[in-house]
PDB file of C-alpha atoms in Angstrom:
ATOM      1  CA  MET A   1       1.220   3.972 -22.928  1.00 46.00           C
ATOM      2  CA  ALA A   2       3.528   1.176 -21.773  1.00 41.00           C
ATOM      3  CA  GLU A   3       2.027  -2.249 -21.121  1.00 47.00           C
ATOM      4  CA  GLN A   4       0.448  -3.014 -17.757  1.00 48.00           C
ATOM      5  CA  PRO A   5       1.397  -6.103 -15.702  1.00 46.00           C
ATOM      6  CA  GLN A   6      -0.846  -9.094 -16.395  1.00 50.00           C
ATOM      7  CA  PRO A   7      -2.415 -11.100 -14.888  1.00 62.00           C
ATOM      8  CA  ILE A   8      -3.412 -10.182 -11.341  1.00 63.00           C
ATOM      9  CA  SER A   9      -2.558 -12.859  -8.758  1.00 69.00           C
ATOM     10  CA  PRO A  10      -4.420 -12.501  -5.412  1.00 65.00           C
ATOM     11  CA  VAL A  11      -1.795 -14.563  -3.569  1.00 73.00           C
ATOM     12  CA  LYS A  12       1.146 -12.573  -4.907  1.00 79.00           C
ATOM     13  CA  ASN A  13      -0.615  -9.265  -4.382  1.00 75.00           C
ATOM     14  CA  PHE A  14      -1.372 -10.200  -0.787  1.00 80.00           C
ATOM     15  CA  PHE A  15       2.252 -10.840   0.142  1.00 87.00           C
ATOM     16  CA  ALA A  16       3.780  -8.149  -2.065  1.00 89.00           C
ATOM     17  CA  GLY A  17       1.258  -5.520  -0.965  1.00 89.00           C
ATOM     18  CA  GLY A  18       1.718  -6.462   2.673  1.00 88.00           C
ATOM     19  CA  PHE A  19       5.486  -6.204   2.425  1.00 91.00           C
ATOM     20  CA  GLY A  20       5.206  -2.833   0.708  1.00 93.00           C
ATOM     21  CA  GLY A  21       2.906  -1.609   3.447  1.00 90.00           C
ATOM     22  CA  VAL A  22       5.292  -2.679   6.202  1.00 89.00           C
ATOM     23  CA  CYS A  23       8.058  -0.734   4.431  1.00 90.00           C
ATOM     24  CA  LEU A  24       5.785   2.325   4.268  1.00 89.00           C
ATOM     25  CA  VAL A  25       4.867   2.251   7.960  1.00 87.00           C
ATOM     26  CA  PHE A  26       8.420   1.769   9.174  1.00 84.00           C
ATOM     27  CA  VAL A  27       9.751   4.666   7.088  1.00 85.00           C
ATOM     28  CA  GLY A  28       6.789   7.016   7.465  1.00 84.00           C
ATOM     29  CA  HIS A  29       5.344   6.527  10.963  1.00 85.00           C
ATOM     30  CA  PRO A  30       7.525   9.086  12.813  1.00 86.00           C
ATOM     31  CA  LEU A  31       6.280  11.922  10.611  1.00 81.00           C
ATOM     32  CA  ASP A  32       2.743  10.559  10.770  1.00 81.00           C
ATOM     33  CA  THR A  33       2.956  10.993  14.541  1.00 85.00           C
ATOM     34  CA  ILE A  34       4.087  14.603  14.062  1.00 86.00           C
ATOM     35  CA  LYS A  35       1.261  15.186  11.551  1.00 81.00           C
ATOM     36  CA  VAL A  36      -1.463  13.939  13.901  1.00 81.00           C
ATOM     37  CA  ARG A  37      -0.140  15.941  16.857  1.00 85.00           C
ATOM     38  CA  LEU A  38      -0.053  19.117  14.766  1.00 84.00           C
ATOM     39  CA  GLN A  39      -3.569  18.472  13.443  1.00 79.00           C
ATOM     40  CA  THR A  40      -5.090  17.789  16.861  1.00 81.00           C
ATOM     41  CA  GLN A  41      -3.271  20.261  19.104  1.00 81.00           C
ATOM     42  CA  PRO A  42      -5.692  22.451  21.069  1.00 78.00           C
ATOM     43  CA  LYS A  43      -6.283  26.030  20.033  1.00 78.00           C
ATOM     44  CA  PRO A  44      -4.111  28.277  22.258  1.00 80.00           C
ATOM     45  CA  GLN A  45      -5.742  30.716  24.661  1.00 79.00           C
ATOM     46  CA  PRO A  46      -5.400  34.445  23.884  1.00 81.00           C
ATOM     47  CA  GLY A  47      -1.840  35.533  24.588  1.00 79.00           C
ATOM     48  CA  GLN A  48      -0.513  31.992  24.787  1.00 82.00           C
ATOM     49  CA  ALA A  49       1.777  30.288  22.299  1.00 81.00           C
ATOM     50  CA  PRO A  50       0.549  27.123  20.566  1.00 82.00           C
ATOM     51  CA  LEU A  51       1.755  23.794  21.897  1.00 81.00           C
ATOM     52  CA  TYR A  52       3.794  23.275  18.721  1.00 86.00           C
ATOM     53  CA  SER A  53       4.924  26.121  16.489  1.00 84.00           C
ATOM     54  CA  GLY A  54       5.514  23.823  13.520  1.00 82.00           C
ATOM     55  CA  THR A  55       6.852  20.517  12.272  1.00 84.00           C
ATOM     56  CA  LEU A  56      10.410  20.925  13.536  1.00 88.00           C
ATOM     57  CA  ASP A  57       9.233  22.191  16.936  1.00 90.00           C
ATOM     58  CA  CYS A  58       6.888  19.215  17.326  1.00 89.00           C
ATOM     59  CA  PHE A  59       9.675  16.841  16.281  1.00 89.00           C
ATOM     60  CA  ARG A  60      12.129  18.384  18.753  1.00 91.00           C
ATOM     61  CA  LYS A  61       9.706  18.393  21.691  1.00 89.00           C
ATOM     62  CA  THR A  62       8.689  14.799  21.026  1.00 89.00           C
ATOM     63  CA  LEU A  63      12.315  13.662  20.969  1.00 90.00           C
ATOM     64  CA  VAL A  64      13.197  15.608  24.141  1.00 90.00           C
ATOM     65  CA  LYS A  65      10.201  14.408  26.151  1.00 89.00           C
ATOM     66  CA  GLU A  66       9.749  10.871  24.837  1.00 88.00           C
ATOM     67  CA  GLY A  67      12.860   9.896  22.915  1.00 89.00           C
ATOM     68  CA  VAL A  68      12.866   8.085  19.579  1.00 85.00           C
ATOM     69  CA  ARG A  69      10.180   5.694  20.832  1.00 84.00           C
ATOM     70  CA  GLY A  70       7.797   8.652  21.045  1.00 85.00           C
ATOM     71  CA  LEU A  71       7.941   9.014  17.265  1.00 85.00           C
ATOM     72  CA  TYR A  72       6.733   5.426  16.912  1.00 84.00           C
ATOM     73  CA  LYS A  73       3.773   5.711  19.285  1.00 80.00           C
ATOM     74  CA  GLY A  74       0.746   3.875  17.956  1.00 78.00           C
ATOM     75  CA  MET A  75       2.705   1.992  15.305  1.00 80.00           C
ATOM     76  CA  ALA A  76       1.444  -1.420  16.442  1.00 79.00           C
ATOM     77  CA  ALA A  77      -2.061  -0.727  15.107  1.00 71.00           C
ATOM     78  CA  PRO A  78      -1.012   0.126  11.538  1.00 73.00           C
ATOM     79  CA  ILE A  79       1.598  -2.670  11.512  1.00 77.00           C
ATOM     80  CA  VAL A  80      -1.013  -5.248  12.550  1.00 75.00           C
ATOM     81  CA  GLY A  81      -3.434  -4.024   9.914  1.00 66.00           C
ATOM     82  CA  VAL A  82      -0.922  -3.190   7.234  1.00 72.00           C
ATOM     83  CA  THR A  83      -0.452  -6.621   5.640  1.00 74.00           C
ATOM     84  CA  PRO A  84      -4.131  -7.326   4.912  1.00 80.00           C
ATOM     85  CA  MET A  85      -4.811  -3.644   4.225  1.00 83.00           C
ATOM     86  CA  TYR A  86      -2.137  -3.230   1.574  1.00 84.00           C
ATOM     87  CA  ALA A  87      -2.861  -6.687   0.210  1.00 84.00           C
ATOM     88  CA  ILE A  88      -6.477  -5.606  -0.259  1.00 89.00           C
ATOM     89  CA  CYS A  89      -5.362  -2.193  -1.518  1.00 91.00           C
ATOM     90  CA  PHE A  90      -3.138  -3.552  -4.274  1.00 90.00           C
ATOM     91  CA  PHE A  91      -5.528  -6.381  -5.046  1.00 87.00           C
ATOM     92  CA  GLY A  92      -8.427  -3.890  -5.200  1.00 89.00           C
ATOM     93  CA  PHE A  93      -6.513  -1.821  -7.727  1.00 88.00           C
ATOM     94  CA  GLY A  94      -5.802  -4.916  -9.797  1.00 82.00           C
ATOM     95  CA  LEU A  95      -9.420  -6.019  -9.595  1.00 85.00           C
ATOM     96  CA  GLY A  96     -10.555  -2.532 -10.625  1.00 88.00           C
ATOM     97  CA  LYS A  97      -8.347  -2.763 -13.701  1.00 86.00           C
ATOM     98  CA  ARG A  98      -9.559  -6.263 -14.518  1.00 81.00           C
ATOM     99  CA  LEU A  99     -13.226  -5.279 -14.272  1.00 86.00           C
ATOM    100  CA  GLN A 100     -12.722  -2.524 -16.836  1.00 88.00           C
ATOM    101  CA  GLN A 101     -10.967  -4.721 -19.379  1.00 82.00           C
ATOM    102  CA  ARG A 102     -12.886  -6.328 -22.208  1.00 83.00           C
ATOM    103  CA  LYS A 103      -9.860  -8.442 -23.102  1.00 80.00           C
ATOM    104  CA  PRO A 104      -6.899  -9.443 -20.873  1.00 70.00           C
ATOM    105  CA  ASP A 105      -4.458  -7.465 -23.031  1.00 76.00           C
ATOM    106  CA  ASP A 106      -6.484  -4.224 -23.043  1.00 81.00           C
ATOM    107  CA  VAL A 107      -4.476  -1.176 -21.972  1.00 85.00           C
ATOM    108  CA  LEU A 108      -6.489   1.119 -19.709  1.00 87.00           C
ATOM    109  CA  THR A 109      -6.731   4.893 -19.966  1.00 92.00           C
ATOM    110  CA  TYR A 110      -5.675   7.089 -17.052  1.00 95.00           C
ATOM    111  CA  PRO A 111      -9.289   7.853 -16.032  1.00 95.00           C
ATOM    112  CA  GLN A 112      -9.852   4.098 -15.886  1.00 94.00           C
ATOM    113  CA  LEU A 113      -6.743   3.689 -13.727  1.00 94.00           C
ATOM    114  CA  PHE A 114      -8.083   6.444 -11.455  1.00 97.00           C
ATOM    115  CA  ALA A 115     -11.384   4.562 -11.113  1.00 95.00           C
ATOM    116  CA  ALA A 116      -9.526   1.337 -10.321  1.00 93.00           C
ATOM    117  CA  GLY A 117      -7.543   3.156  -7.642  1.00 94.00           C
ATOM    118  CA  MET A 118     -10.743   4.505  -6.084  1.00 96.00           C
ATOM    119  CA  LEU A 119     -12.034   0.944  -5.728  1.00 93.00           C
ATOM    120  CA  SER A 120      -8.945   0.049  -3.706  1.00 92.00           C
ATOM    121  CA  GLY A 121      -9.798   2.906  -1.307  1.00 92.00           C
ATOM    122  CA  VAL A 122     -13.257   1.446  -0.730  1.00 92.00           C
ATOM    123  CA  PHE A 123     -11.786  -1.991  -0.061  1.00 88.00           C
ATOM    124  CA  THR A 124      -9.290  -0.817   2.551  1.00 88.00           C
ATOM    125  CA  THR A 125     -11.636   1.311   4.661  1.00 88.00           C
ATOM    126  CA  ALA A 126     -12.898  -1.618   6.758  1.00 83.00           C
ATOM    127  CA  ILE A 127      -9.355  -2.146   8.060  1.00 82.00           C
ATOM    128  CA  MET A 128      -8.113   1.431   7.840  1.00 85.00           C
ATOM    129  CA  ALA A 129     -10.853   3.158   9.857  1.00 89.00           C
ATOM    130  CA  PRO A 130     -10.373   1.346  13.216  1.00 90.00           C
ATOM    131  CA  GLY A 131      -6.591   1.297  12.791  1.00 86.00           C
ATOM    132  CA  GLU A 132      -6.564   5.059  12.209  1.00 87.00           C
ATOM    133  CA  ARG A 133      -8.847   5.644  15.203  1.00 91.00           C
ATOM    134  CA  ILE A 134      -6.563   3.699  17.554  1.00 90.00           C
ATOM    135  CA  LYS A 135      -3.384   5.167  16.083  1.00 84.00           C
ATOM    136  CA  CYS A 136      -4.557   8.769  16.453  1.00 87.00           C
ATOM    137  CA  LEU A 137      -5.681   8.281  20.063  1.00 90.00           C
ATOM    138  CA  LEU A 138      -2.345   6.735  21.037  1.00 87.00           C
ATOM    139  CA  GLN A 139      -0.377   9.420  19.215  1.00 80.00           C
ATOM    140  CA  ILE A 140      -2.041  12.331  21.008  1.00 82.00           C
ATOM    141  CA  GLN A 141      -2.295  10.921  24.535  1.00 81.00           C
ATOM    142  CA  ALA A 142       1.407  11.475  25.217  1.00 64.00           C
ATOM    143  CA  ALA A 143       1.011  15.151  24.288  1.00 63.00           C
ATOM    144  CA  THR A 144      -1.912  15.567  26.725  1.00 67.00           C
ATOM    145  CA  GLY A 145       0.051  14.112  29.641  1.00 67.00           C
ATOM    146  CA  GLU A 146      -2.562  11.412  30.288  1.00 73.00           C
ATOM    147  CA  THR A 147      -2.118   7.677  29.892  1.00 80.00           C
ATOM    148  CA  LYS A 148      -5.565   6.286  29.302  1.00 86.00           C
ATOM    149  CA  TYR A 149      -4.477   3.484  26.974  1.00 88.00           C
ATOM    150  CA  SER A 150      -1.570   1.132  27.623  1.00 86.00           C
ATOM    151  CA  GLY A 151      -1.384   0.046  23.985  1.00 83.00           C
ATOM    152  CA  SER A 152      -3.286  -0.697  20.798  1.00 84.00           C
ATOM    153  CA  LEU A 153      -5.179  -3.717  22.143  1.00 88.00           C
ATOM    154  CA  ASP A 154      -6.129  -1.912  25.344  1.00 93.00           C
ATOM    155  CA  CYS A 155      -7.330   1.065  23.300  1.00 91.00           C
ATOM    156  CA  ALA A 156      -9.496  -1.171  21.114  1.00 91.00           C
ATOM    157  CA  LYS A 157     -10.974  -2.912  24.176  1.00 93.00           C
ATOM    158  CA  GLN A 158     -11.817   0.370  25.889  1.00 94.00           C
ATOM    159  CA  LEU A 159     -13.383   1.848  22.759  1.00 93.00           C
ATOM    160  CA  TYR A 160     -15.540  -1.247  22.308  1.00 94.00           C
ATOM    161  CA  ARG A 161     -16.527  -1.284  25.974  1.00 93.00           C
ATOM    162  CA  GLU A 162     -17.500   2.402  25.910  1.00 91.00           C
ATOM    163  CA  ALA A 163     -19.401   2.581  22.601  1.00 89.00           C
ATOM    164  CA  GLY A 164     -19.436  -0.846  20.970  1.00 93.00           C
ATOM    165  CA  ILE A 165     -18.333  -1.419  17.402  1.00 92.00           C
ATOM    166  CA  ARG A 166     -19.404   2.127  16.457  1.00 90.00           C
ATOM    167  CA  GLY A 167     -16.796   3.490  18.845  1.00 90.00           C
ATOM    168  CA  VAL A 168     -14.053   1.478  17.147  1.00 91.00           C
ATOM    169  CA  TYR A 169     -15.215   2.518  13.666  1.00 93.00           C
ATOM    170  CA  LYS A 170     -15.768   6.191  14.464  1.00 92.00           C
ATOM    171  CA  GLY A 171     -14.662   8.266  11.472  1.00 90.00           C
ATOM    172  CA  THR A 172     -15.386   5.642   8.801  1.00 92.00           C
ATOM    173  CA  VAL A 173     -17.199   8.080   6.489  1.00 91.00           C
ATOM    174  CA  LEU A 174     -14.329  10.544   6.692  1.00 92.00           C
ATOM    175  CA  THR A 175     -11.860   7.730   6.031  1.00 93.00           C
ATOM    176  CA  LEU A 176     -13.810   6.925   2.860  1.00 94.00           C
ATOM    177  CA  MET A 177     -13.888  10.604   1.881  1.00 93.00           C
ATOM    178  CA  ARG A 178     -10.112  10.693   2.252  1.00 94.00           C
ATOM    179  CA  ASP A 179      -9.090   7.361   0.778  1.00 94.00           C
ATOM    180  CA  VAL A 180     -11.370   6.903  -2.241  1.00 95.00           C
ATOM    181  CA  PRO A 181     -10.253   9.954  -4.291  1.00 96.00           C
ATOM    182  CA  ALA A 182      -6.734   9.907  -2.843  1.00 96.00           C
ATOM    183  CA  SER A 183      -6.231   6.242  -3.797  1.00 96.00           C
ATOM    184  CA  GLY A 184      -7.411   7.013  -7.310  1.00 96.00           C
ATOM    185  CA  MET A 185      -4.822   9.758  -7.586  1.00 97.00           C
ATOM    186  CA  TYR A 186      -2.172   7.550  -5.933  1.00 96.00           C
ATOM    187  CA  PHE A 187      -2.317   4.627  -8.335  1.00 95.00           C
ATOM    188  CA  MET A 188      -3.017   6.666 -11.459  1.00 97.00           C
ATOM    189  CA  THR A 189       0.019   8.870 -10.778  1.00 97.00           C
ATOM    190  CA  TYR A 190       2.252   5.874 -10.103  1.00 96.00           C
ATOM    191  CA  GLU A 191       1.219   4.123 -13.336  1.00 94.00           C
ATOM    192  CA  TRP A 192       1.599   7.353 -15.306  1.00 96.00           C
ATOM    193  CA  LEU A 193       5.083   8.037 -13.930  1.00 96.00           C
ATOM    194  CA  LYS A 194       6.211   4.463 -14.532  1.00 94.00           C
ATOM    195  CA  ASN A 195       5.174   4.800 -18.159  1.00 92.00           C
ATOM    196  CA  VAL A 196       6.820   8.225 -18.514  1.00 94.00           C
ATOM    197  CA  LEU A 197      10.060   6.990 -16.928  1.00 94.00           C
ATOM    198  CA  THR A 198      10.298   3.792 -18.994  1.00 91.00           C
ATOM    199  CA  PRO A 199      12.946   4.240 -21.726  1.00 88.00           C
ATOM    200  CA  GLU A 200      11.713   3.787 -25.271  1.00 85.00           C
ATOM    201  CA  GLY A 201      11.862   0.155 -26.336  1.00 82.00           C
ATOM    202  CA  LYS A 202      12.050  -1.091 -22.726  1.00 85.00           C
ATOM    203  CA  SER A 203       9.418  -2.792 -20.578  1.00 82.00           C
ATOM    204  CA  VAL A 204       7.850  -1.003 -17.625  1.00 84.00           C
ATOM    205  CA  ARG A 205       8.490  -4.207 -15.649  1.00 82.00           C
ATOM    206  CA  ASP A 206      12.240  -3.620 -15.937  1.00 83.00           C
ATOM    207  CA  LEU A 207      12.185  -0.099 -14.467  1.00 89.00           C
ATOM    208  CA  SER A 208      15.282   0.668 -12.378  1.00 91.00           C
ATOM    209  CA  VAL A 209      15.174   1.032  -8.583  1.00 94.00           C
ATOM    210  CA  PRO A 210      15.801   4.818  -8.596  1.00 94.00           C
ATOM    211  CA  ARG A 211      12.946   5.327 -11.071  1.00 95.00           C
ATOM    212  CA  ILE A 212      10.591   3.139  -9.036  1.00 95.00           C
ATOM    213  CA  LEU A 213      11.509   5.143  -5.929  1.00 95.00           C
ATOM    214  CA  PHE A 214      10.884   8.419  -7.737  1.00 97.00           C
ATOM    215  CA  ALA A 215       7.540   7.269  -9.179  1.00 97.00           C
ATOM    216  CA  GLY A 216       6.375   5.865  -5.849  1.00 96.00           C
ATOM    217  CA  GLY A 217       7.473   8.905  -3.869  1.00 96.00           C
ATOM    218  CA  LEU A 218       5.822  11.369  -6.209  1.00 96.00           C
ATOM    219  CA  ALA A 219       2.649   9.267  -6.250  1.00 97.00           C
ATOM    220  CA  GLY A 220       2.593   9.585  -2.461  1.00 95.00           C
ATOM    221  CA  ILE A 221       2.821  13.365  -2.709  1.00 95.00           C
ATOM    222  CA  PHE A 222      -0.070  13.554  -5.192  1.00 96.00           C
ATOM    223  CA  ASN A 223      -2.062  11.231  -2.937  1.00 95.00           C
ATOM    224  CA  TRP A 224      -1.686  13.520   0.073  1.00 93.00           C
ATOM    225  CA  VAL A 225      -2.409  16.723  -1.837  1.00 93.00           C
ATOM    226  CA  VAL A 226      -5.884  15.260  -2.283  1.00 94.00           C
ATOM    227  CA  ALA A 227      -6.090  13.578   1.141  1.00 94.00           C
ATOM    228  CA  ILE A 228      -4.927  16.244   3.618  1.00 92.00           C
ATOM    229  CA  PRO A 229      -8.199  18.219   4.113  1.00 92.00           C
ATOM    230  CA  PRO A 230     -10.369  15.161   4.865  1.00 92.00           C
ATOM    231  CA  ASP A 231      -7.485  13.718   6.896  1.00 91.00           C
ATOM    232  CA  VAL A 232      -7.463  16.794   9.151  1.00 90.00           C
ATOM    233  CA  LEU A 233     -11.226  16.459   9.649  1.00 91.00           C
ATOM    234  CA  LYS A 234     -10.865  12.728  10.325  1.00 91.00           C
ATOM    235  CA  SER A 235      -8.115  13.188  12.915  1.00 88.00           C
ATOM    236  CA  ARG A 236     -10.121  15.862  14.745  1.00 90.00           C
ATOM    237  CA  PHE A 237     -13.304  13.808  14.652  1.00 92.00           C
ATOM    238  CA  GLN A 238     -11.678  10.541  15.740  1.00 90.00           C
ATOM    239  CA  THR A 239      -9.899  12.090  18.725  1.00 88.00           C
ATOM    240  CA  ALA A 240     -12.779  14.308  19.918  1.00 86.00           C
ATOM    241  CA  PRO A 241     -14.631  13.492  23.167  1.00 84.00           C
ATOM    242  CA  PRO A 242     -17.874  11.522  22.674  1.00 81.00           C
ATOM    243  CA  GLY A 243     -20.762  13.731  21.580  1.00 80.00           C
ATOM    244  CA  LYS A 244     -18.660  16.773  20.697  1.00 87.00           C
ATOM    245  CA  TYR A 245     -19.524  16.696  17.000  1.00 87.00           C
ATOM    246  CA  ALA A 246     -23.154  15.581  16.882  1.00 82.00           C
ATOM    247  CA  ASN A 247     -23.479  16.154  13.121  1.00 80.00           C
ATOM    248  CA  GLY A 248     -20.226  14.442  12.238  1.00 80.00           C
ATOM    249  CA  PHE A 249     -17.694  15.953   9.868  1.00 80.00           C
ATOM    250  CA  ARG A 250     -19.935  18.943   9.088  1.00 88.00           C
ATOM    251  CA  ASP A 251     -19.552  20.168  12.664  1.00 91.00           C
ATOM    252  CA  VAL A 252     -15.786  19.608  12.525  1.00 90.00           C
ATOM    253  CA  LEU A 253     -15.535  21.540   9.268  1.00 92.00           C
ATOM    254  CA  ARG A 254     -17.653  24.451  10.533  1.00 91.00           C
ATOM    255  CA  GLU A 255     -15.634  24.694  13.757  1.00 90.00           C
ATOM    256  CA  LEU A 256     -12.284  24.628  11.977  1.00 89.00           C
ATOM    257  CA  ILE A 257     -13.275  27.235   9.370  1.00 91.00           C
ATOM    258  CA  ARG A 258     -14.904  29.489  11.974  1.00 91.00           C
ATOM    259  CA  GLU A 259     -12.076  29.393  14.511  1.00 88.00           C
ATOM    260  CA  GLU A 260      -8.932  28.851  12.438  1.00 86.00           C
ATOM    261  CA  GLY A 261      -9.768  29.639   8.818  1.00 88.00           C
ATOM    262  CA  ILE A 262      -9.488  27.632   5.626  1.00 88.00           C
ATOM    263  CA  ALA A 263      -5.738  27.144   6.133  1.00 86.00           C
ATOM    264  CA  SER A 264      -6.508  24.852   9.074  1.00 85.00           C
ATOM    265  CA  LEU A 265      -7.524  22.165   6.584  1.00 88.00           C
ATOM    266  CA  TYR A 266      -3.864  21.878   5.647  1.00 87.00           C
ATOM    267  CA  LYS A 267      -2.480  21.529   9.156  1.00 81.00           C
ATOM    268  CA  GLY A 268       0.483  19.192   9.189  1.00 78.00           C
ATOM    269  CA  PHE A 269       1.129  19.847   5.497  1.00 85.00           C
ATOM    270  CA  THR A 270       4.904  20.059   5.915  1.00 83.00           C
ATOM    271  CA  ALA A 271       5.104  16.859   7.966  1.00 77.00           C
ATOM    272  CA  VAL A 272       2.876  15.045   5.482  1.00 82.00           C
ATOM    273  CA  MET A 273       4.915  16.117   2.469  1.00 86.00           C
ATOM    274  CA  ILE A 274       8.249  15.311   4.111  1.00 83.00           C
ATOM    275  CA  ARG A 275       6.877  11.861   4.959  1.00 82.00           C
ATOM    276  CA  ALA A 276       5.006  11.188   1.720  1.00 88.00           C
ATOM    277  CA  PHE A 277       7.955  10.817  -0.621  1.00 93.00           C
ATOM    278  CA  PRO A 278      10.225   8.404   1.280  1.00 92.00           C
ATOM    279  CA  ALA A 279       7.361   6.372   2.788  1.00 89.00           C
ATOM    280  CA  ASN A 280       5.583   5.747  -0.504  1.00 94.00           C
ATOM    281  CA  ALA A 281       8.824   5.270  -2.387  1.00 96.00           C
ATOM    282  CA  ALA A 282       9.604   2.500   0.128  1.00 94.00           C
ATOM    283  CA  CYS A 283       6.105   1.065  -0.275  1.00 94.00           C
ATOM    284  CA  PHE A 284       6.188   0.745  -4.046  1.00 95.00           C
ATOM    285  CA  LEU A 285       9.775  -0.473  -4.081  1.00 95.00           C
ATOM    286  CA  GLY A 286       8.880  -3.120  -1.511  1.00 94.00           C
ATOM    287  CA  PHE A 287       5.879  -4.147  -3.594  1.00 94.00           C
ATOM    288  CA  GLU A 288       7.817  -4.353  -6.860  1.00 93.00           C
ATOM    289  CA  VAL A 289      10.724  -6.267  -5.286  1.00 93.00           C
ATOM    290  CA  ALA A 290       8.347  -8.696  -3.582  1.00 92.00           C
ATOM    291  CA  MET A 291       6.412  -9.231  -6.812  1.00 88.00           C
ATOM    292  CA  LYS A 292       9.593 -10.020  -8.736  1.00 89.00           C
ATOM    293  CA  PHE A 293      10.632 -12.488  -6.046  1.00 90.00           C
ATOM    294  CA  LEU A 294       7.222 -14.159  -6.023  1.00 88.00           C
ATOM    295  CA  ASN A 295       7.162 -14.338  -9.809  1.00 84.00           C
ATOM    296  CA  TRP A 296      10.564 -16.009  -9.655  1.00 85.00           C
ATOM    297  CA  ILE A 297       9.710 -18.644  -7.054  1.00 88.00           C
ATOM    298  CA  ALA A 298       6.084 -19.230  -8.186  1.00 80.00           C
ATOM    299  CA  PRO A 299       5.660 -18.129 -11.826  1.00 79.00           C
ATOM    300  CA  ASP A 300       2.424 -20.071 -12.314  1.00 73.00           C
ATOM    301  CA  VAL A 301       0.526 -18.900  -9.202  1.00 69.00           C
TER     302      VAL A 301
END
């Protein structure tokens, strides 16, 4: 296995992770909007066509009705949270690696890298859960024809006023169920691909831009293969009227399986997969570029 970057710098990881996250949101948010609308569209009445027949239909209708800005609905919430979230995410992964090392130059196994990635998912949930709640509500309100929230801040204020902090953090358990295993897969796959793609005799730190993009994009795909089913449950739960699912995700799961079958757990699959590669390729490239820049201007930090 190729060598792993050492040591972990909290300051550098904060800025590099934040920059990578901004790159991810900007590239991937339009298809995230499509994904959430497909996952949360109401079940059609007998004899009626569904609101969206698929990814392309949802994309076309959004553009026709709302223009390009419609694809970026709810982006303020993830952008605001993205810098600390991805800083914590990448730092959490680094900390997870450090905690498993007996010596600073120890090379970790892939199961250990998976465990380190899972720790990053735990760290990011505190920021991710409310951001996801607000984002999903803003993304679907345009499709319903109602304008309850004027923006991210107004949405947060209304949620807090209606149900307190629990209303803002609704769906936290499902966010954990999605992000902990998915983050493990995400980082393990990225590290594995970087090592596989590093030419013999070369350092993984000198990997070319196309290879970083490929490794990051494929890591995003593996991440979402694991994350889609709990993500569908989370989106449904977070956008449901208060009190609809008294027993939490179990009620959501039973309803989906009963009414729409097991395939409903992969709603939005096409949109997710189309988004996953470019968005996560941009994220990891942004992170690696930022880290090289920070190492250049502050090598001792």
